[in-house]
JSON list of C-alpha atoms in Angstrom, two decimals:
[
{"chain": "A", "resi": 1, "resn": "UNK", "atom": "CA", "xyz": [87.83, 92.14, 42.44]},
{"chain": "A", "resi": 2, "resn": "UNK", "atom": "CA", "xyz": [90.92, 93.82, 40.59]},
{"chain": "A", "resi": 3, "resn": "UNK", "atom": "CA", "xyz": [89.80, 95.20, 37.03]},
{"chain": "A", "resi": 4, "resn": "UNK", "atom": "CA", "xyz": [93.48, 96.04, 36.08]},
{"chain": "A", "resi": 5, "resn": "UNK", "atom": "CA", "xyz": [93.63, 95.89, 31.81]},
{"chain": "A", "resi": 6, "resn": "UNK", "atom": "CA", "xyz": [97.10, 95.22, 32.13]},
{"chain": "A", "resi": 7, "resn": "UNK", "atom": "CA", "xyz": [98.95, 92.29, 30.19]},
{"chain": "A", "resi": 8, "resn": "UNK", "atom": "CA", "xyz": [101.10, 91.39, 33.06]},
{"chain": "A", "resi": 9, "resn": "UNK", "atom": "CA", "xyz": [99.17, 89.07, 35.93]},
{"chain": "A", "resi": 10, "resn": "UNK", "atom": "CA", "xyz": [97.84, 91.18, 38.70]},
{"chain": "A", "resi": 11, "resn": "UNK", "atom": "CA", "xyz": [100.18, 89.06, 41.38]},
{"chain": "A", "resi": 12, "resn": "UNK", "atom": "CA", "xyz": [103.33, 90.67, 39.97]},
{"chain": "A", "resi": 13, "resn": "UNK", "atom": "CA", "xyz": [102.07, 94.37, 40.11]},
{"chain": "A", "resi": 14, "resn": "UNK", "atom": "CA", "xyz": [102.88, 95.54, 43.39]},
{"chain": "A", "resi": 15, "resn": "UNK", "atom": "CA", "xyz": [99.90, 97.77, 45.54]},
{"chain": "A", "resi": 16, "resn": "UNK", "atom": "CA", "xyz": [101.58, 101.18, 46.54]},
{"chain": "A", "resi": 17, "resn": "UNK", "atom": "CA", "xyz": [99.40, 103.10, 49.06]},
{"chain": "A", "resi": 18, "resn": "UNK", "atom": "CA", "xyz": [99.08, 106.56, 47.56]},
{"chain": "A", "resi": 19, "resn": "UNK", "atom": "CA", "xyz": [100.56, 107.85, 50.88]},
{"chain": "A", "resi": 20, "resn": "UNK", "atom": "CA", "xyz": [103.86, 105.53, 50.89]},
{"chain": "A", "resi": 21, "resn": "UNK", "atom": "CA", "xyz": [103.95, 106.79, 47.05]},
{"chain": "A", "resi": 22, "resn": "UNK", "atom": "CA", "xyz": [103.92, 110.61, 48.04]},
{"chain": "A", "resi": 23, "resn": "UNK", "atom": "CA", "xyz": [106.59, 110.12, 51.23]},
{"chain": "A", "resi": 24, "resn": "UNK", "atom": "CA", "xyz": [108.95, 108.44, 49.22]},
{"chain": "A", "resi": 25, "resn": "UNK", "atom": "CA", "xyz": [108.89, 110.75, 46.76]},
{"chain": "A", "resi": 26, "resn": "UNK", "atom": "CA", "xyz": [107.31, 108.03, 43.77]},
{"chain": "A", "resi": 27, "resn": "UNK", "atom": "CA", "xyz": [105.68, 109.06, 40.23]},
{"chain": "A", "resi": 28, "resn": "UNK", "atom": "CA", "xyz": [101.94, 109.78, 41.29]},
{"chain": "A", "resi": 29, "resn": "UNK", "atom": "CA", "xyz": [100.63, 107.47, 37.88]},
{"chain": "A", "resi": 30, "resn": "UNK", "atom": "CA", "xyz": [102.61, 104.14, 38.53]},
{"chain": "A", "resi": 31, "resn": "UNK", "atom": "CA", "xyz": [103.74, 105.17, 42.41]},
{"chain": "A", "resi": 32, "resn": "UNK", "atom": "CA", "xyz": [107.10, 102.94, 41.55]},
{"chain": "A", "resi": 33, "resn": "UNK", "atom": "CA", "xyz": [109.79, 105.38, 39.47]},
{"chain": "A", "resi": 34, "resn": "UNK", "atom": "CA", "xyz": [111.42, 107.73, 41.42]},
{"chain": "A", "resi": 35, "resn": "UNK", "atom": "CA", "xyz": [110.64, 111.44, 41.08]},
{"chain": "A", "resi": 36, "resn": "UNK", "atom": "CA", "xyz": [113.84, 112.78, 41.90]},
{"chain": "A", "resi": 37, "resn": "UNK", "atom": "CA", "xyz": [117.77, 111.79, 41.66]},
{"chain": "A", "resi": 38, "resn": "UNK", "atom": "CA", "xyz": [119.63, 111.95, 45.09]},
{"chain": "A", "resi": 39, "resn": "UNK", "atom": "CA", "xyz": [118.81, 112.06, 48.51]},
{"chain": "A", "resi": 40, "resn": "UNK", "atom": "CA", "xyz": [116.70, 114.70, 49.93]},
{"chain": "A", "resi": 41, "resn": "UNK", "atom": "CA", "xyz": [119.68, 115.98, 52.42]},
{"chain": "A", "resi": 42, "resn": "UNK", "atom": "CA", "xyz": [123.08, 115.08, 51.11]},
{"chain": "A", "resi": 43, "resn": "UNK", "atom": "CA", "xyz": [126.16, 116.51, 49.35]},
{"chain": "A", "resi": 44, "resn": "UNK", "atom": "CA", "xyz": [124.62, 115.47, 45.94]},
{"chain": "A", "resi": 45, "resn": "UNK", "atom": "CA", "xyz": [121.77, 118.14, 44.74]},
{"chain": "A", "resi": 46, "resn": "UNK", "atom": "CA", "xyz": [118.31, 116.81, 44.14]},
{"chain": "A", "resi": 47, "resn": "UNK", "atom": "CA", "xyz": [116.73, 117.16, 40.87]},
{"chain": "A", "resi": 48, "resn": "UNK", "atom": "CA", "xyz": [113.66, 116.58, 39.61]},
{"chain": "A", "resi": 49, "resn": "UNK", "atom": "CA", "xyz": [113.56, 113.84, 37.39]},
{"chain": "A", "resi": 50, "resn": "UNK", "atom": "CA", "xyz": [112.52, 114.42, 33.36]},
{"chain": "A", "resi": 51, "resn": "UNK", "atom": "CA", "xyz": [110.56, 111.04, 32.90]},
{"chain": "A", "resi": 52, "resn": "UNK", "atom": "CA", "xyz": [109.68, 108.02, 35.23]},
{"chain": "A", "resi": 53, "resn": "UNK", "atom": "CA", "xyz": [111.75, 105.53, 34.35]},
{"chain": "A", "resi": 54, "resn": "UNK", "atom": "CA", "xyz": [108.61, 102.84, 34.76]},
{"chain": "A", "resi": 55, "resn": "UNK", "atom": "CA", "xyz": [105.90, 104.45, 33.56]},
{"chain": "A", "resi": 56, "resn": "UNK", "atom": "CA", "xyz": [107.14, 107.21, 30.90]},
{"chain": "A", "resi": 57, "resn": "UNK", "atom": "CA", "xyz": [105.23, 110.04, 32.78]},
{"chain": "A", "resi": 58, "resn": "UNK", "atom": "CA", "xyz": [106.73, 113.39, 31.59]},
{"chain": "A", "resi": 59, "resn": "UNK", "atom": "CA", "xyz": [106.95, 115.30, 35.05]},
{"chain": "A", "resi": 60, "resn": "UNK", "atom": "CA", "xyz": [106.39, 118.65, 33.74]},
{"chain": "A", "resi": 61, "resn": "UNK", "atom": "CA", "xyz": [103.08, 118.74, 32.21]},
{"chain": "A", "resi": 62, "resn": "UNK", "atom": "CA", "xyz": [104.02, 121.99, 30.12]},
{"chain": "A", "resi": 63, "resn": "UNK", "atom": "CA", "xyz": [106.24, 124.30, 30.24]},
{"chain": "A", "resi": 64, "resn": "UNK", "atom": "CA", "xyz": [106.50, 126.31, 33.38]},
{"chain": "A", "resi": 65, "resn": "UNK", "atom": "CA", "xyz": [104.58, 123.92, 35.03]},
{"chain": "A", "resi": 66, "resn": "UNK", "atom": "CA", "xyz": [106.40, 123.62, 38.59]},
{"chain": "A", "resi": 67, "resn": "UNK", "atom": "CA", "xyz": [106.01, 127.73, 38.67]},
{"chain": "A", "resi": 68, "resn": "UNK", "atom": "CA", "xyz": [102.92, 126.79, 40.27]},
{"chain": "A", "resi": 69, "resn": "UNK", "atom": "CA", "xyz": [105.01, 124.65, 43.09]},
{"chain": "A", "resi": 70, "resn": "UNK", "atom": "CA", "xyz": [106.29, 127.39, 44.32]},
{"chain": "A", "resi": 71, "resn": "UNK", "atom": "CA", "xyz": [103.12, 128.98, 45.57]},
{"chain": "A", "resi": 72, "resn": "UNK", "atom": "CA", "xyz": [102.38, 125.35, 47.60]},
{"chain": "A", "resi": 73, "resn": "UNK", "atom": "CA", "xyz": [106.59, 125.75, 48.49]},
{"chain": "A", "resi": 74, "resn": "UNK", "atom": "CA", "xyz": [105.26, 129.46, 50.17]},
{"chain": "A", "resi": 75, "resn": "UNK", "atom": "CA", "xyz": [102.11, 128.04, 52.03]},
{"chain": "A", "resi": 76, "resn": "UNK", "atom": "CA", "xyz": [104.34, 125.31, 53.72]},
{"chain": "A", "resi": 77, "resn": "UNK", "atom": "CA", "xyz": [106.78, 128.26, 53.96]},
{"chain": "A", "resi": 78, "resn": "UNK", "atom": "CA", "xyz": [104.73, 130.31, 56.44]},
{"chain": "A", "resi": 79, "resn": "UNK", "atom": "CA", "xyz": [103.59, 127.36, 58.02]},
{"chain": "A", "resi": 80, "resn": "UNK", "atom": "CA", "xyz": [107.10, 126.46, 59.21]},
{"chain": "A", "resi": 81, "resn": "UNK", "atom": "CA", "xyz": [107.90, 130.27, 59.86]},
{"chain": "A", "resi": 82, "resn": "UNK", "atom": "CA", "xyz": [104.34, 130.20, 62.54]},
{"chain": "A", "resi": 83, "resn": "UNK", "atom": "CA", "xyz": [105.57, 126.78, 63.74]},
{"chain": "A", "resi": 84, "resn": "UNK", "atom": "CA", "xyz": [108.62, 128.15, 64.73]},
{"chain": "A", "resi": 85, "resn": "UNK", "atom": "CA", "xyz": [107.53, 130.82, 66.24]},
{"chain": "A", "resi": 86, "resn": "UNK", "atom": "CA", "xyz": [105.17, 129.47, 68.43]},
{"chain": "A", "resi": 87, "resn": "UNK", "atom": "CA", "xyz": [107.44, 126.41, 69.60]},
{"chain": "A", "resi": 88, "resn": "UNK", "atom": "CA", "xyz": [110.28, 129.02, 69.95]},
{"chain": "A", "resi": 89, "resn": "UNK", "atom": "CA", "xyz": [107.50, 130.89, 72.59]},
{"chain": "A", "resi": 90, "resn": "UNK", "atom": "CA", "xyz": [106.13, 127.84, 74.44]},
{"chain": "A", "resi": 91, "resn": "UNK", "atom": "CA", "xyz": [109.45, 127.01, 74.84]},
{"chain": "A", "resi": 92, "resn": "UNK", "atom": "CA", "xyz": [110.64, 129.93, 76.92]},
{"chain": "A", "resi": 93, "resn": "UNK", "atom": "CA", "xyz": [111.16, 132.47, 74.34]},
{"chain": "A", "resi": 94, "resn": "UNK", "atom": "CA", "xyz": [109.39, 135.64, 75.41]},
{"chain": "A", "resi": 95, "resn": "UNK", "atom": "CA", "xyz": [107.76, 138.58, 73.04]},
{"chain": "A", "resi": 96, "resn": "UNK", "atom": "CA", "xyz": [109.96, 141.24, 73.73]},
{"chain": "A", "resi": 97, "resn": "UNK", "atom": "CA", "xyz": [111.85, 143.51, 71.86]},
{"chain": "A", "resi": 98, "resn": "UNK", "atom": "CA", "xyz": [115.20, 142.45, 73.17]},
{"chain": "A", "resi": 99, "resn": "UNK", "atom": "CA", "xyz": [114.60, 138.56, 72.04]},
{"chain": "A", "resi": 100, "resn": "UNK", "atom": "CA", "xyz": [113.49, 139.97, 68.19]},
{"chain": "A", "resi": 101, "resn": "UNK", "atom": "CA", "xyz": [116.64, 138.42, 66.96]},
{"chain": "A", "resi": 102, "resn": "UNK", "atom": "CA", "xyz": [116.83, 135.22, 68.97]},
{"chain": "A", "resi": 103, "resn": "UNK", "atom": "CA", "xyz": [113.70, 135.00, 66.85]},
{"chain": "A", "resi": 104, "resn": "UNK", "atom": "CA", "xyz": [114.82, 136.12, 63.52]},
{"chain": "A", "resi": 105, "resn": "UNK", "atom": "CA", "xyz": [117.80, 133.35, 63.75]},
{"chain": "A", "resi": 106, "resn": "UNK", "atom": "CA", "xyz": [115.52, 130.77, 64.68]},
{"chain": "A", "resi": 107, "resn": "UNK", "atom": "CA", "xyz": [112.96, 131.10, 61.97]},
{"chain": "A", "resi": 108, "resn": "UNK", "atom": "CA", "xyz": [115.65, 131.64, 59.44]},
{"chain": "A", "resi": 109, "resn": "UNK", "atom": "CA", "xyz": [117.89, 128.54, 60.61]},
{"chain": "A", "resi": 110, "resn": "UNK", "atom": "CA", "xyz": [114.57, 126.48, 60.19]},
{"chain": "A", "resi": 111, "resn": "UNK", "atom": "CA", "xyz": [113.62, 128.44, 56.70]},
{"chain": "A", "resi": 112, "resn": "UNK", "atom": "CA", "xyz": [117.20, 127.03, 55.39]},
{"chain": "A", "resi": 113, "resn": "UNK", "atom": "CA", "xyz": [117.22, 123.25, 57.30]},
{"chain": "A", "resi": 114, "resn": "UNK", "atom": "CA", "xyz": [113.01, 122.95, 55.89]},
{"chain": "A", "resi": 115, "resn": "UNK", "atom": "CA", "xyz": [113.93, 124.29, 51.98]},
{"chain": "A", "resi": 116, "resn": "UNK", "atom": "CA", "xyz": [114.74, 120.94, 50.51]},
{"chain": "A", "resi": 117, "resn": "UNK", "atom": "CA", "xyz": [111.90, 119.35, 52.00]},
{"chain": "A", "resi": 118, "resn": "UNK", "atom": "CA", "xyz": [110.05, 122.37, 50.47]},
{"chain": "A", "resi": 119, "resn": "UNK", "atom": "CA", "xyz": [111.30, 121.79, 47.41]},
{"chain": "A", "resi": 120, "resn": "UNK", "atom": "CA", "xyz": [110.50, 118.01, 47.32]},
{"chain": "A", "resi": 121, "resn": "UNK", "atom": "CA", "xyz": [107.20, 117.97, 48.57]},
{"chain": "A", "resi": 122, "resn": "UNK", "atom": "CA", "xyz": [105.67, 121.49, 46.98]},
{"chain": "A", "resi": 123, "resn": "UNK", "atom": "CA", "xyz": [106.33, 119.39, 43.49]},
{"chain": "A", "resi": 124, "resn": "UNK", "atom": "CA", "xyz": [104.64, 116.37, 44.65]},
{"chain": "A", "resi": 125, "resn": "UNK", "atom": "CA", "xyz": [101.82, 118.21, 46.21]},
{"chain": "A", "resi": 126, "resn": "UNK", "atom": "CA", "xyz": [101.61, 119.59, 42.68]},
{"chain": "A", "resi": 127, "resn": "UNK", "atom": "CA", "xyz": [101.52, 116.18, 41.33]},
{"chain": "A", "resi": 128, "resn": "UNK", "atom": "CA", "xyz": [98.97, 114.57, 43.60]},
{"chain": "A", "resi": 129, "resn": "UNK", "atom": "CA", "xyz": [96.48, 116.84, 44.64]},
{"chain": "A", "resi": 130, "resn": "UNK", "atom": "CA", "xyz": [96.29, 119.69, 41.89]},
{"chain": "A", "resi": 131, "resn": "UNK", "atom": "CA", "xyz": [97.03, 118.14, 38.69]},
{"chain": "A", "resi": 132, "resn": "UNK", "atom": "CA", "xyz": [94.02, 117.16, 36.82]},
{"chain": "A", "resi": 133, "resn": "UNK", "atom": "CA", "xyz": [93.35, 114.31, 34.81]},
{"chain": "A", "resi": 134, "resn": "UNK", "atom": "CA", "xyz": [96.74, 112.75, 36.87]},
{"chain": "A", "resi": 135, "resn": "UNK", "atom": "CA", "xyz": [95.80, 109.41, 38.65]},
{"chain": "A", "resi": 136, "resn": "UNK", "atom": "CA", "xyz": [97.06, 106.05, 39.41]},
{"chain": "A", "resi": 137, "resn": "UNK", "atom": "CA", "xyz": [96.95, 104.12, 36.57]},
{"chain": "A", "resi": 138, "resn": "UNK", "atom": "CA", "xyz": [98.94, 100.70, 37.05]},
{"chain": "A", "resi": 139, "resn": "UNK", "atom": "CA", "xyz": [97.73, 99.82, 33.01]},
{"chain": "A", "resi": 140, "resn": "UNK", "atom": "CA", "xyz": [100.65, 101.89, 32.27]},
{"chain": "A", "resi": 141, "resn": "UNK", "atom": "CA", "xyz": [103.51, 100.27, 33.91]},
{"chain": "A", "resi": 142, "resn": "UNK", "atom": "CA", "xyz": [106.14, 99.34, 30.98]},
{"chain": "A", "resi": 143, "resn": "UNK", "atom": "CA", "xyz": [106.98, 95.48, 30.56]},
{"chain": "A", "resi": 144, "resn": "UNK", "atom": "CA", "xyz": [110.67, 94.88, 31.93]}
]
């Protein structure tokens, strides 16, 4: 049984799993609006969106707010760096001193492909999993 205190019948409110929502980059109250303008690669620059356009959630809780992003943007940072390393080693790489740069490129070619990902998803981990008192709440999707 669906409790929703909505005006609108539950059949038209669409179900969102919470991890389609965070993939595709969705507002993490409603899980329809779009977080960000533009593609994640492309010749257009993603930026975070102010407001969701179905919900009216303000993105930036305060101000500052996405400082805190970058500390999530690190973590998946020097995951990617010790991913790299260790796939640039199974795959034939050896420790020596003479391969140190063959290494340096390769983690810093993957550091520069991974940073809009790292941009994208550090702000919705943000949104998610560490904002409190920030949950699905389908109540709050506007009347079109």
């Amino acid at each position: 049984m669906n409790d929703l205190t909505s005006d609108k019948p539950q059949d038209t409110i669409p179900h969102v799993s919470q991890w389609s929502a965070f993939l595709h980059a969705k507002c993490p109250r409603c899980r329809l609006g779009s977080a960000f303008t533009g593609a994640m690669y492309g010749f257009k620059i993603q930026k975070m969106k102010e407001v969701c356009e179905v919900c009216a959630l303000k993105f930036e809780r305060e101000p500052g707010y996405f400082y805190v992003s970058m500390f999530v943007s690190y973590a998946m940072n020097v995951a990617e760096i010790i991913f790299l390393g260790v796939a640039a080693y199974v795959l034939g790489l050896d420790i020596i001193y003479e391969n140190l740069w063959y290494f340096v490129i390769i983690i810093f070619t993957g550091v520069l492909l991974f940073s809009p990902l790292n941009y994208r998803y550090s702000r919705m981990v943000l949104l998610y999993w560490l904002s409190p008192g920030l949950h699905y709440d389908p109540s709050r999707i506007k009347k079109r």
